[in-house]
Coordinates of C-alpha atoms in Angstrom, one line a residue:
Chain C
M116 CA 6.6 40.7 54.9
T117 CA 8.5 41.8 51.7
P118 CA 8.3 45.6 51.3
I119 CA 6.8 46.8 48.0
L120 CA 9.1 49.8 48.1
S121 CA 12.6 49.9 49.4
A122 CA 15.0 52.8 49.4
T123 CA 18.5 52.4 50.7
N124 CA 21.0 55.2 51.5
L125 CA 19.5 57.7 49.0
S126 CA 21.4 60.9 48.5
K127 CA 20.8 63.8 46.1
T128 CA 22.7 67.0 45.8
F129 CA 21.9 69.9 43.5
G130 CA 24.7 72.3 42.5
S131 CA 28.3 72.0 43.7
G132 CA 30.8 73.7 45.9
D133 CA 29.5 76.4 48.3
S134 CA 26.1 76.6 46.5
A135 CA 25.5 72.8 46.8
V136 CA 22.1 71.9 48.2
H137 CA 21.8 68.5 49.8
A138 CA 18.2 67.8 49.1
V139 CA 18.3 64.2 50.3
T140 CA 21.0 62.7 52.5
D141 CA 21.4 59.0 53.2
V142 CA 17.7 58.3 53.3
S143 CA 16.5 54.7 53.8
L144 CA 12.9 53.6 54.1
Q145 CA 10.7 50.6 53.4
V146 CA 7.0 50.6 52.6
Q147 CA 4.8 47.5 53.0
P148 CA 1.8 46.7 50.9
G149 CA -1.3 48.2 52.6
E150 CA 0.8 50.7 54.5
L151 CA 0.1 54.4 54.4
I152 CA 3.1 56.7 55.0
L153 CA 3.2 60.4 55.4
I154 CA 6.4 62.3 54.6
K155 CA 6.4 65.6 56.3
G156 CA 8.8 68.4 56.8
P157 CA 9.4 72.1 56.4
S158 CA 9.4 73.7 52.9
G159 CA 12.6 73.0 51.0
S160 CA 13.4 70.0 53.2
G161 CA 13.6 67.7 50.1
K162 CA 10.2 66.0 50.3
T163 CA 9.4 66.5 46.6
T164 CA 12.9 65.5 45.6
L165 CA 12.5 62.3 47.6
L166 CA 9.1 61.6 46.1
S167 CA 10.6 62.2 42.6
I168 CA 13.3 59.7 43.3
L169 CA 10.9 57.1 44.7
G170 CA 8.7 57.6 41.6
G171 CA 11.5 57.1 39.1
L172 CA 11.3 60.7 37.8
M173 CA 14.7 61.6 39.2
R174 CA 17.8 59.6 39.7
A175 CA 19.6 59.7 43.1
D176 CA 23.3 60.5 43.2
T177 CA 23.8 57.4 45.4
G178 CA 21.6 54.7 46.9
V179 CA 19.2 52.2 45.5
V180 CA 15.4 52.2 45.0
S181 CA 13.5 48.9 44.5
L182 CA 9.9 48.6 43.6
A183 CA 8.2 45.2 43.7
G184 CA 11.6 43.6 43.5
Q185 CA 12.8 45.7 40.6
E186 CA 15.7 48.0 41.0
L187 CA 14.8 51.4 39.6
T188 CA 18.3 52.7 39.6
A189 CA 19.3 50.0 37.1
L190 CA 16.6 50.7 34.6
G191 CA 17.0 52.8 31.4
E192 CA 14.6 55.6 30.6
G193 CA 12.3 53.4 28.5
A194 CA 12.0 50.7 31.1
L195 CA 11.6 53.3 33.8
A196 CA 8.7 54.9 31.9
E197 CA 7.0 51.5 31.5
L198 CA 7.5 50.8 35.2
R199 CA 5.9 54.1 36.1
A200 CA 2.9 53.3 34.0
R201 CA 2.5 49.8 35.3
K202 CA 3.5 50.0 39.0
I203 CA 3.1 53.6 40.2
G204 CA 0.1 55.8 40.5
F205 CA 0.7 59.5 40.9
V206 CA -1.6 62.0 42.6
F207 CA -0.5 65.7 42.3
Q208 CA -1.5 68.7 44.3
A209 CA -2.4 70.6 41.1
Y210 CA -4.3 67.5 39.8
N211 CA -2.5 67.7 36.5
L212 CA -5.4 66.5 34.5
L213 CA -5.0 66.7 30.7
G214 CA -7.2 69.6 29.7
A215 CA -8.3 68.2 26.3
L216 CA -9.6 64.9 27.8
N217 CA -12.8 64.4 29.7
V218 CA -13.0 62.6 33.0
E219 CA -13.2 59.1 31.6
E220 CA -10.5 59.8 29.1
N221 CA -8.2 61.2 31.7
I222 CA -8.7 58.2 34.0
L223 CA -8.0 55.8 31.1
F224 CA -4.9 57.8 29.8
P225 CA -2.3 55.7 31.7
A226 CA -4.0 52.5 30.4
R227 CA -3.2 53.7 26.8
L228 CA 0.5 53.7 27.7
I229 CA 0.5 50.0 28.3
P230 CA 0.2 48.0 25.1
G231 CA -2.8 45.7 25.1
H232 CA -4.1 46.9 28.4
Y233 CA -6.7 49.4 27.3
A234 CA -9.6 47.1 26.7
K235 CA -9.2 45.5 30.2
A236 CA -8.9 49.0 31.7
R237 CA -12.1 50.2 30.1
Q238 CA -13.9 47.4 31.9
Q239 CA -12.3 48.4 35.2
A240 CA -13.0 52.1 34.6
A241 CA -16.8 51.9 35.1
P242 CA -16.7 50.5 38.7
L243 CA -13.8 52.7 39.6
I244 CA -15.6 55.8 38.4
E245 CA -18.7 54.7 40.3
R246 CA -16.6 54.0 43.5
L247 CA -15.2 57.6 43.3
G248 CA -18.6 59.1 42.7
L249 CA -17.8 60.4 39.3
T250 CA -20.4 58.6 37.2
H251 CA -22.5 61.7 36.5
R252 CA -19.3 63.6 35.6
R253 CA -17.6 61.1 33.3
K254 CA -18.0 63.2 30.2
A255 CA -17.1 66.5 31.9
R256 CA -13.8 68.3 31.0
P257 CA -11.4 69.2 33.8
H258 CA -12.3 72.9 33.7
Q259 CA -15.9 71.9 34.5
L260 CA -15.0 70.1 37.7
S261 CA -14.6 71.3 41.3
G262 CA -11.3 70.8 43.1
G263 CA -12.5 67.8 44.9
E264 CA -13.8 66.2 41.8
K265 CA -10.5 66.9 40.0
Q266 CA -8.6 65.2 42.7
R267 CA -10.9 62.2 42.7
V268 CA -10.3 61.9 38.9
A269 CA -6.6 62.1 39.6
V270 CA -6.9 59.3 42.2
A271 CA -8.9 57.2 39.8
R272 CA -6.3 57.8 37.1
A273 CA -3.6 56.7 39.6
L274 CA -5.5 53.4 40.2
I275 CA -6.5 52.5 36.6
N276 CA -3.5 50.3 35.9
D277 CA -3.8 48.6 39.3
P278 CA -0.4 49.7 40.6
P279 CA 1.0 48.4 43.9
L280 CA 2.3 51.9 44.9
I281 CA 0.6 55.3 45.0
L282 CA 2.7 58.4 45.4
A283 CA 0.8 61.6 46.3
D284 CA 2.2 65.1 46.6
E285 CA 0.1 67.3 48.8
P286 CA -3.1 65.7 47.6
T287 CA -5.3 67.8 49.9
G288 CA -3.3 71.0 49.4
N289 CA -5.8 72.8 47.1
L290 CA -8.9 71.5 48.8
D291 CA -11.2 72.8 51.5
S292 CA -11.6 70.9 54.8
E293 CA -14.5 68.7 53.7
R294 CA -13.0 67.8 50.3
G295 CA -9.6 67.3 51.8
S296 CA -10.9 64.8 54.3
E297 CA -12.8 63.1 51.6
V298 CA -9.6 62.6 49.5
A299 CA -7.6 61.6 52.6
M300 CA -10.2 58.9 53.4
L301 CA -10.0 57.7 49.8
L302 CA -6.3 57.3 50.0
H303 CA -6.7 55.5 53.4
D304 CA -9.2 53.1 51.8
I305 CA -6.8 52.5 48.9
A306 CA -4.2 51.4 51.3
R307 CA -6.5 49.4 53.5
K308 CA -9.0 47.8 51.2
D309 CA -6.8 47.5 48.0
N310 CA -3.7 46.6 50.0
R311 CA -1.6 49.1 48.1
A312 CA 1.3 51.1 49.5
V313 CA 0.5 54.8 49.7
V314 CA 3.2 57.4 50.2
I315 CA 1.9 61.0 50.8
V316 CA 4.0 64.1 51.0
T317 CA 1.9 66.7 52.9
H318 CA 1.8 69.6 55.2
D319 CA -1.8 68.8 56.1
Q320 CA -2.2 68.1 59.8
R321 CA -5.7 66.7 59.2
I322 CA -4.5 63.6 57.5
E323 CA -1.9 62.6 60.1
D324 CA -4.6 60.5 61.7
I325 CA -4.8 58.1 58.8
A326 CA -1.1 57.4 58.5
D327 CA 0.6 54.2 59.7
R328 CA 3.9 56.1 59.9
I329 CA 4.9 59.7 59.7
L330 CA 8.4 60.3 58.4
W331 CA 9.9 63.7 59.2
L332 CA 12.3 65.0 56.6
E333 CA 14.5 67.9 57.5
D334 CA 17.7 69.1 55.9
G335 CA 17.5 66.1 53.7
R336 CA 17.6 63.6 56.6
I337 CA 14.6 61.5 57.6
R338 CA 13.4 60.1 60.9
D339 CA 10.4 58.1 61.9
R340 CA 8.3 60.4 64.1
K341 CA 6.1 57.6 65.3
Q342 CA 9.1 55.7 66.7
E343 CA 9.0 58.3 69.4
P344 CA 7.0 57.4 72.7
H345 CA 3.6 55.9 71.8
E346 CA 1.0 53.6 72.8
W347 CA -0.4 51.5 70.0
T348 CA -4.0 50.4 69.7
R349 CA -6.3 49.3 67.0
D350 CA -9.0 51.5 65.5
P351 CA -12.2 49.3 66.2
V352 CA -13.8 50.4 62.9
C353 CA -11.1 49.9 60.3
G354 CA -8.6 47.9 62.3
M355 CA -5.8 50.4 61.6
R356 CA -3.0 50.8 64.1
V357 CA -3.4 54.0 66.0
D358 CA -1.1 55.8 68.5
R359 CA -3.1 56.9 71.5
W360 CA -0.5 59.6 72.2
V361 CA -1.3 61.5 69.0
A362 CA -4.8 60.3 68.2
R363 CA -7.3 63.2 68.1
N364 CA -10.4 61.1 67.5
V365 CA -11.2 59.3 70.6
A366 CA -14.4 58.0 72.3
D367 CA -15.4 56.1 75.5
Y368 CA -17.9 53.3 75.4
E369 CA -18.7 51.1 78.4
D370 CA -15.7 52.5 80.3
V371 CA -13.3 51.6 77.6
A372 CA -11.3 54.3 75.7
Y373 CA -11.1 53.9 71.9
A374 CA -8.9 55.7 69.5
F375 CA -9.7 56.1 65.8
C376 CA -7.6 56.7 62.7
S377 CA -10.0 59.4 61.4
A378 CA -13.1 61.4 62.0
D379 CA -14.9 59.2 59.6
C380 CA -14.2 56.1 61.7
H381 CA -15.0 58.0 64.8
E382 CA -18.4 59.0 63.5
R383 CA -19.2 55.5 62.3
F384 CA -18.3 54.2 65.8
V385 CA -20.4 56.8 67.6
A386 CA -23.4 56.0 65.4
D387 CA -23.4 52.4 66.4
P388 CA -20.8 51.6 69.1
A389 CA -22.2 48.2 69.9
R390 CA -21.5 47.1 66.4
F391 CA -17.7 47.9 66.6
A392 CA -16.8 47.6 70.2
P393 CA -15.0 44.3 70.9
T394 CA -17.1 41.8 72.9
S395 CA -15.4 40.7 76.1
Chain R
M71 CA -0.8 59.0 22.9
V72 CA -2.1 59.4 19.4
Y73 CA -5.6 59.9 20.7
W74 CA -4.4 62.6 23.2
T75 CA -2.2 64.2 20.6
F76 CA -5.1 64.9 18.3
K77 CA -7.6 65.7 21.0
S78 CA -5.2 68.1 22.6
L79 CA -4.4 69.8 19.3
F80 CA -8.1 70.4 18.4
S81 CA -9.3 71.2 21.9
Q82 CA -8.0 74.8 21.6
P83 CA -9.1 75.9 18.1
M84 CA -8.1 79.5 18.6
A85 CA -4.6 78.6 19.6
L86 CA -4.4 76.2 16.7
F87 CA -5.7 78.8 14.3
G88 CA -3.4 81.5 15.7
A89 CA -0.3 79.3 15.3
A90 CA -1.4 78.3 11.8
V91 CA -2.0 81.9 10.8
G92 CA 1.5 82.8 12.1
I93 CA 3.0 80.2 9.9
A94 CA 0.8 81.2 7.0
L95 CA 1.9 84.8 7.3
A96 CA 5.5 83.8 7.3
L97 CA 5.0 81.7 4.2
I98 CA 3.1 84.6 2.5
L99 CA 6.0 86.9 3.3
G100 CA 8.4 84.6 1.6
L101 CA 6.0 84.1 -1.3
F102 CA 5.4 87.8 -1.7
L103 CA 9.1 88.7 -2.2
D104 CA 9.3 86.0 -4.8
A105 CA 6.1 87.1 -6.4
V106 CA 7.3 90.7 -6.6
F107 CA 10.5 89.7 -8.4
R108 CA 8.6 87.4 -10.7
G109 CA 6.0 90.1 -11.4
E110 CA 8.7 92.6 -12.3
A111 CA 10.6 90.1 -14.5
S112 CA 7.3 89.1 -16.2
Q113 CA 6.5 92.8 -17.0
I114 CA 10.0 93.2 -18.5
L115 CA 9.5 90.2 -20.8
T116 CA 5.9 90.8 -21.7
F117 CA 6.8 93.3 -24.5
V118 CA 9.1 90.9 -26.2
E119 CA 6.7 88.0 -25.6
R120 CA 3.7 89.6 -27.2
S121 CA 5.2 91.7 -30.0
P122 CA 4.9 90.4 -33.5
G123 CA 8.6 89.4 -33.8
E124 CA 9.6 85.8 -34.0
V125 CA 13.1 87.1 -34.8
W126 CA 14.4 90.4 -33.5
V127 CA 17.0 92.2 -35.6
L128 CA 19.2 94.5 -33.7
E129 CA 22.5 96.4 -34.3
A130 CA 25.5 94.1 -34.2
G131 CA 26.7 93.5 -30.7
V132 CA 23.4 94.2 -29.1
E133 CA 22.0 91.3 -27.0
N134 CA 19.1 92.8 -25.1
L135 CA 16.6 95.7 -25.1
H136 CA 18.5 97.5 -22.4
M137 CA 20.9 98.9 -25.0
A138 CA 18.0 100.9 -26.5
R139 CA 20.0 103.6 -28.3
S140 CA 21.4 101.2 -30.9
V141 CA 20.3 101.7 -34.5
V142 CA 19.6 99.4 -37.4
P143 CA 20.4 101.4 -40.5
E144 CA 17.8 101.7 -43.3
P145 CA 19.7 99.5 -45.8
A146 CA 20.0 96.8 -43.2
I147 CA 16.2 97.0 -42.6
A148 CA 15.6 96.6 -46.4
A149 CA 18.1 93.8 -46.6
T150 CA 16.4 92.0 -43.7
G151 CA 13.1 92.2 -45.5
A152 CA 14.6 90.6 -48.6
V153 CA 16.0 87.5 -46.7
T154 CA 14.2 84.3 -47.9
G155 CA 11.7 83.1 -45.3
V156 CA 10.8 86.5 -44.0
K157 CA 7.0 86.9 -44.1
T158 CA 6.7 90.4 -42.7
F159 CA 9.1 92.8 -41.0
M160 CA 8.3 95.8 -38.8
P161 CA 10.9 98.5 -38.0
L162 CA 10.3 99.7 -34.5
L163 CA 11.6 102.7 -32.7
Y164 CA 12.5 102.0 -29.0
R165 CA 14.4 104.2 -26.6
D166 CA 14.6 105.4 -23.0
G167 CA 12.9 108.6 -22.0
L168 CA 11.6 110.5 -19.0
L169 CA 7.9 110.2 -18.4
G170 CA 5.8 112.7 -16.4
P171 CA 5.9 116.3 -15.3
R172 CA 9.2 118.1 -14.7
G173 CA 10.7 117.1 -11.3
E174 CA 8.6 114.0 -11.0
E175 CA 9.8 112.2 -14.1
L176 CA 9.9 108.4 -14.2
F177 CA 12.4 106.5 -16.3
A178 CA 10.6 104.8 -19.0
Y179 CA 11.0 103.0 -22.3
V180 CA 9.2 104.6 -25.3
A181 CA 8.2 102.5 -28.4
G182 CA 7.2 104.2 -31.6
I183 CA 4.6 102.1 -33.4
P184 CA 4.7 102.2 -37.3
A185 CA 2.2 104.4 -39.0
D186 CA 1.7 101.9 -41.8
P187 CA -2.0 100.8 -41.5
D188 CA -1.2 97.0 -42.1
Q189 CA 1.6 97.1 -39.5
R190 CA -0.6 99.0 -37.0
T191 CA -3.3 96.4 -37.4
L192 CA -0.8 93.6 -37.0
W193 CA 0.6 95.3 -33.9
Q194 CA -2.8 95.7 -32.3
Q195 CA -4.0 92.2 -33.2
T196 CA -0.8 90.6 -31.9
T197 CA -0.2 92.6 -28.7
G198 CA -3.7 93.7 -27.8
W199 CA -2.3 97.2 -27.1
T200 CA -3.5 100.3 -28.7
A201 CA -1.3 101.8 -31.5
P202 CA -1.6 105.5 -30.8
E203 CA -2.4 108.1 -33.4
P204 CA 0.0 111.1 -33.8
G205 CA 0.1 113.1 -30.5
G206 CA -1.3 110.2 -28.6
I207 CA 0.3 107.9 -26.0
T208 CA -0.6 104.5 -24.6
L209 CA 0.3 104.3 -20.9
P210 CA 0.6 101.2 -18.7
R211 CA -2.8 100.6 -17.0
P212 CA -1.4 100.8 -13.4
M213 CA -0.6 104.5 -14.1
S214 CA -4.4 105.0 -14.5
A215 CA -5.2 103.3 -11.2
G216 CA -2.1 104.4 -9.3
D217 CA -1.4 107.9 -10.6
G218 CA -4.9 108.8 -11.7
Y219 CA -4.2 109.3 -15.5
Q220 CA -7.4 109.1 -17.6
L221 CA -8.0 109.1 -21.3
G222 CA -7.6 112.6 -22.7
D223 CA -5.1 113.6 -19.9
T224 CA -1.8 115.1 -21.0
I225 CA 1.5 113.6 -20.0
A226 CA 5.1 114.6 -21.0
V227 CA 7.7 112.4 -22.6
S228 CA 11.1 113.9 -22.2
G229 CA 9.5 117.4 -22.3
A230 CA 7.0 116.8 -25.1
D231 CA 3.3 116.6 -24.3
Y232 CA 1.1 113.7 -25.4
T233 CA -2.6 112.9 -24.9
V234 CA -3.4 109.7 -23.3
T235 CA -5.4 107.6 -25.8
G236 CA -5.1 104.1 -24.4
F237 CA -3.8 101.8 -21.7
S238 CA -1.8 98.6 -21.9
D239 CA -1.6 95.7 -19.6
G240 CA 1.6 93.9 -18.6
T241 CA 4.0 96.8 -19.5
F242 CA 4.5 98.3 -16.1
S243 CA 7.4 97.6 -13.8
M244 CA 8.7 99.7 -11.0
A245 CA 12.1 99.8 -12.8
N246 CA 11.0 100.6 -16.3
P247 CA 7.5 101.1 -17.5
L248 CA 6.9 101.0 -21.3
V249 CA 4.8 103.5 -23.3
F250 CA 3.8 103.6 -26.9
I251 CA 3.6 106.6 -29.2
D252 CA 3.3 107.1 -32.9
E253 CA 6.3 106.4 -35.2
A254 CA 6.5 110.0 -36.5
D255 CA 6.3 111.4 -33.0
A256 CA 9.0 109.0 -31.9
R257 CA 11.3 110.0 -34.8
R258 CA 10.9 113.6 -33.9
Q259 CA 11.4 112.9 -30.2
F260 CA 14.4 110.6 -30.7
V261 CA 15.8 112.8 -33.5
L262 CA 16.1 109.8 -35.7
D263 CA 15.1 110.5 -39.3
R264 CA 16.1 107.2 -40.8
G265 CA 16.6 103.6 -39.7
A266 CA 15.1 102.0 -36.6
N267 CA 16.2 100.8 -33.2
M268 CA 15.1 97.2 -34.0
V269 CA 13.3 95.2 -36.7
L270 CA 10.6 92.6 -35.7
V271 CA 10.4 89.7 -38.2
L272 CA 7.7 87.1 -38.6
A273 CA 8.8 83.9 -40.4
D274 CA 7.1 82.3 -43.3
T275 CA 5.0 79.2 -42.5
G276 CA 7.3 76.2 -41.9
I277 CA 10.4 78.3 -41.4
D278 CA 12.2 77.8 -38.1
P279 CA 12.8 81.2 -36.5
A280 CA 16.2 80.1 -35.2
I281 CA 17.4 79.2 -38.7
L282 CA 15.9 82.4 -40.1
A283 CA 17.8 84.4 -37.5
K284 CA 21.1 82.7 -38.6
N285 CA 20.3 83.4 -42.2
I286 CA 19.6 87.1 -41.5
E287 CA 22.9 87.4 -39.6
A288 CA 24.6 85.7 -42.5
E289 CA 23.0 87.8 -45.2
V290 CA 22.7 91.2 -43.6
P291 CA 25.9 92.9 -42.5
G292 CA 26.1 94.7 -39.1
V293 CA 23.1 93.2 -37.4
R294 CA 22.4 90.8 -34.6
A295 CA 19.4 88.5 -35.1
L296 CA 17.9 86.8 -32.0
T297 CA 14.8 84.6 -31.7
R298 CA 12.2 85.8 -29.3
T299 CA 13.2 83.1 -26.9
Q300 CA 16.8 84.1 -27.0
L301 CA 16.0 87.8 -26.4
M302 CA 13.6 87.0 -23.5
A303 CA 16.3 84.8 -21.9
N304 CA 18.9 87.6 -22.4
D305 CA 16.5 90.3 -20.9
Y306 CA 15.6 88.0 -18.0
A307 CA 19.3 87.4 -17.3
L308 CA 19.9 91.2 -17.4
A309 CA 17.1 91.8 -15.0
L310 CA 18.6 89.3 -12.7
D311 CA 22.1 90.9 -13.0
M312 CA 20.6 94.4 -12.4
G313 CA 18.5 93.5 -9.4
G314 CA 19.8 90.1 -8.5
A315 CA 21.9 91.1 -5.5
L316 CA 19.2 93.3 -4.0
I317 CA 16.5 90.7 -4.7
A318 CA 18.7 87.9 -3.3
M319 CA 19.4 90.0 -0.2
M320 CA 15.7 90.8 0.2
G321 CA 14.9 87.2 -0.3
A322 CA 17.4 86.0 2.2
I323 CA 16.2 88.5 4.8
G324 CA 12.6 87.7 4.1
T325 CA 13.2 84.0 4.2
G326 CA 15.2 84.4 7.4
V327 CA 12.4 86.5 9.0
A328 CA 9.8 84.0 7.8
A329 CA 11.9 81.1 9.2
L330 CA 12.1 82.9 12.5
I331 CA 8.4 83.4 12.6
V332 CA 7.7 79.8 11.8
A333 CA 10.3 78.6 14.4
F334 CA 9.0 80.9 17.1
T335 CA 5.4 80.0 16.4
A336 CA 6.1 76.3 16.5
Y337 CA 8.3 76.7 19.6
A338 CA 5.6 78.6 21.4
F339 CA 2.9 76.2 20.3
V340 CA 4.8 73.2 21.8
S341 CA 6.1 75.2 24.8
V342 CA 2.6 75.9 26.2
R343 CA 2.1 72.1 26.1
I344 CA 5.3 71.3 28.0
G345 CA 3.4 71.0 31.3
E346 CA 1.1 68.4 29.9
L347 CA 3.9 66.6 28.1
A348 CA 5.7 66.5 31.4
V349 CA 2.5 65.0 33.1
A350 CA 2.3 62.4 30.4
K351 CA 5.9 61.5 31.0
A352 CA 5.4 61.2 34.7
L353 CA 2.5 58.9 34.1
G354 CA 4.7 56.6 32.0
A355 CA 4.6 57.9 28.4
P356 CA 7.9 56.9 26.7
Q357 CA 10.3 59.5 25.4
H358 CA 9.8 58.7 21.7
Q359 CA 6.0 59.0 22.0
L360 CA 6.3 62.4 23.7
I361 CA 8.6 63.7 21.0
L362 CA 6.4 62.2 18.3
S363 CA 3.4 63.8 19.9
A364 CA 5.1 67.2 19.8
M365 CA 6.3 66.7 16.2
V366 CA 2.9 65.5 15.0
Q367 CA 1.1 68.4 16.6
T368 CA 3.6 70.9 15.1
G369 CA 3.5 69.2 11.8
L370 CA -0.3 69.4 11.6
V371 CA -0.1 73.1 12.6
A372 CA 2.5 73.7 9.9
L373 CA 0.4 71.9 7.3
L374 CA -2.6 73.9 8.3
G375 CA -0.5 77.1 8.1
V376 CA 0.9 76.1 4.7
A377 CA -2.6 75.4 3.4
L378 CA -3.9 78.7 4.7
G379 CA -0.9 80.5 3.1
L380 CA -1.4 78.7 -0.2
G381 CA -5.1 79.3 -0.1
A382 CA -4.5 83.0 0.4
I383 CA -2.4 83.4 -2.7
V384 CA -5.2 83.9 -5.2
P385 CA -7.2 86.5 -3.2
M386 CA -4.0 88.2 -2.2
Q387 CA -2.9 88.6 -5.8
A388 CA -6.3 90.1 -6.7
A389 CA -6.2 92.3 -3.6
L390 CA -2.7 93.5 -4.3
S391 CA -3.4 94.3 -7.9
A392 CA -6.3 96.4 -6.8
W393 CA -4.5 98.0 -3.9
V394 CA -1.1 98.7 -5.3
P395 CA -1.4 98.3 -9.1
E396 CA 2.0 99.8 -9.7
V397 CA 3.6 96.8 -8.1
A398 CA 3.5 93.7 -10.3
V399 CA 3.1 90.5 -8.3
Q400 CA 3.1 87.1 -9.8
F401 CA 2.8 84.2 -7.4
S402 CA 4.4 80.9 -8.5
F403 CA 2.8 77.6 -7.5
V404 CA 6.1 75.8 -7.7
T405 CA 7.8 78.3 -5.4
A406 CA 4.8 78.1 -3.1
L407 CA 5.2 74.3 -2.8
Q408 CA 8.9 74.6 -2.3
L409 CA 8.5 77.3 0.4
G410 CA 5.6 75.3 1.9
A411 CA 7.9 72.3 2.3
A412 CA 10.7 74.5 3.7
T413 CA 8.2 76.0 6.2
F414 CA 7.1 72.5 7.3
V415 CA 10.7 71.5 7.8
A416 CA 11.5 74.7 9.7
A417 CA 8.5 74.2 12.0
E418 CA 9.4 70.6 12.7
L419 CA 13.0 71.6 13.5
A420 CA 11.8 74.3 15.8
A421 CA 9.5 71.9 17.5
L422 CA 12.4 69.6 18.3
I423 CA 13.8 72.1 20.8
P424 CA 10.9 71.9 23.3
A425 CA 10.4 68.2 22.5
I426 CA 13.9 67.4 23.4
Y427 CA 13.5 69.5 26.5
V428 CA 10.7 67.2 27.6
Q429 CA 13.3 64.4 27.8
K430 CA 14.9 66.3 30.7
V431 CA 11.7 67.3 32.3
D432 CA 12.1 68.7 35.8
P433 CA 9.9 66.6 38.2
A434 CA 9.1 69.8 40.0
L435 CA 7.1 70.7 36.9
V436 CA 4.6 67.9 37.7
F437 CA 4.8 67.9 41.4
N438 CA 4.5 71.6 42.0
A439 CA 1.3 73.6 41.5

């Protein structure tokens, strides 16, 4: 399968001489459509820098980034801005909603940046708003929303231009457990149901379960944590690949052990195991 | 972007109003300095403008009223009256003096109004100012409001006491207020028995004052004859020469301060929006739209500020006249428009700094809380 996002030998250094900080060192990665990847690592490990480079907001010193076959590193500022609008959806920890605009206007803001796209986006907005449970809040301003609602608006905004790639920076960082899980499942569904690539930078242990891969970034270098010893199986509810070694949501049914990608899938299975358990 | 630009601008009315008021105050500061100078200059010229003299006859070599101790001899006065085309002529005494109680004197010009009933009537009709009776004095009206002088009060002119019998408008400047006394009092005060300091001439109907002035100079030896327009121009130039450097310095400082206020206000206004501009950039807004957005917002704030500043002129002039009547202020609409345009340009230039900064926006700004 052709990766939607491909990064090869990316390096980025801030400063020079003794004070030089190697934020990203020789990082390569590929992300497939429908794949959800977590990038984890200690503070200051270069996660945000890597996400900025992948999102075309910062240029690497060396290396190449390609998105949907288009090489970001070869694009000028104008073309890069257009590519961000068309092909990347951003979700931020601080939501970054525009204070003057209401929910619907915030969601549609990226659509205004693509000439001729607004009318079509308006039609798409209504089902998207409904899908994210924001119908009753569509005229509310950001300061009138809860954290969970704000992040759902941010997710809807990221989806409005139908981009193949979603980049999320600590999307659950400002949310309580319940709202965090809600947003994590939302991102999971976006990857699974919409077949989009989702890259999440996070410290949140709770959303490890939903990831296809977890990349560990430390001192600017990256390694694939799930390449370590594992036993792959399929979540019987959503079909996602799950590592039995790290899966925390498990259940037994008719002497068979099942592992789930998330608590949500686990609950759905427990409620009606016969529906999801594979027939022999 | 246009939609967001306007919604963002009007979503915080207090911030918008605050920035506009800052710009308006800067504009008013610039306008005020100009208005003070114009007011002073206007007060200096009002005497010449209103007095019944289309041609002013002075001692030869005198070009303005600042040289107030010059004298036109009596034969020259009579000869002036005999020049063809002279309808009426009015000898006038006019000198500098010290006004007020000892130790608190104010430099002033003192005019002695002729005692001749016809000329007194002409004077009052033309100028609107009271021609005082012997022992009386007409003071500039701001001295009533500012210093508390009332009709019937006593005030000294170079040591001699006079009773306040009237007030005049347009004759007070901080540099040299003008007072009127009776001709006989002036002769005694100035120790001038004969002649006059100047002669005011009205031309016959159909006679060009400029030609009449030339004829007077040609026919009357030892005099300088200037039309009213020439004399006003000379006095205005003199006022500029005397106060020009100071006023220019004040103007430069004032304009500089005003430009800084405008620049800071515009910069602050855009800077608080840097975060949102950065978000817009991350989401795919092109550079030129971001810069345009910042410029449009600042431009509208500047326009609102200029409108507030211009709108404040009329009530400000009235308020200042009531509050500090001794300071003559005269706002100029043309200057206001010029300064308004300069304010707008300064605001836009200042807005360029944060707008250009957006071009190099740090991704951490959008990714970090």
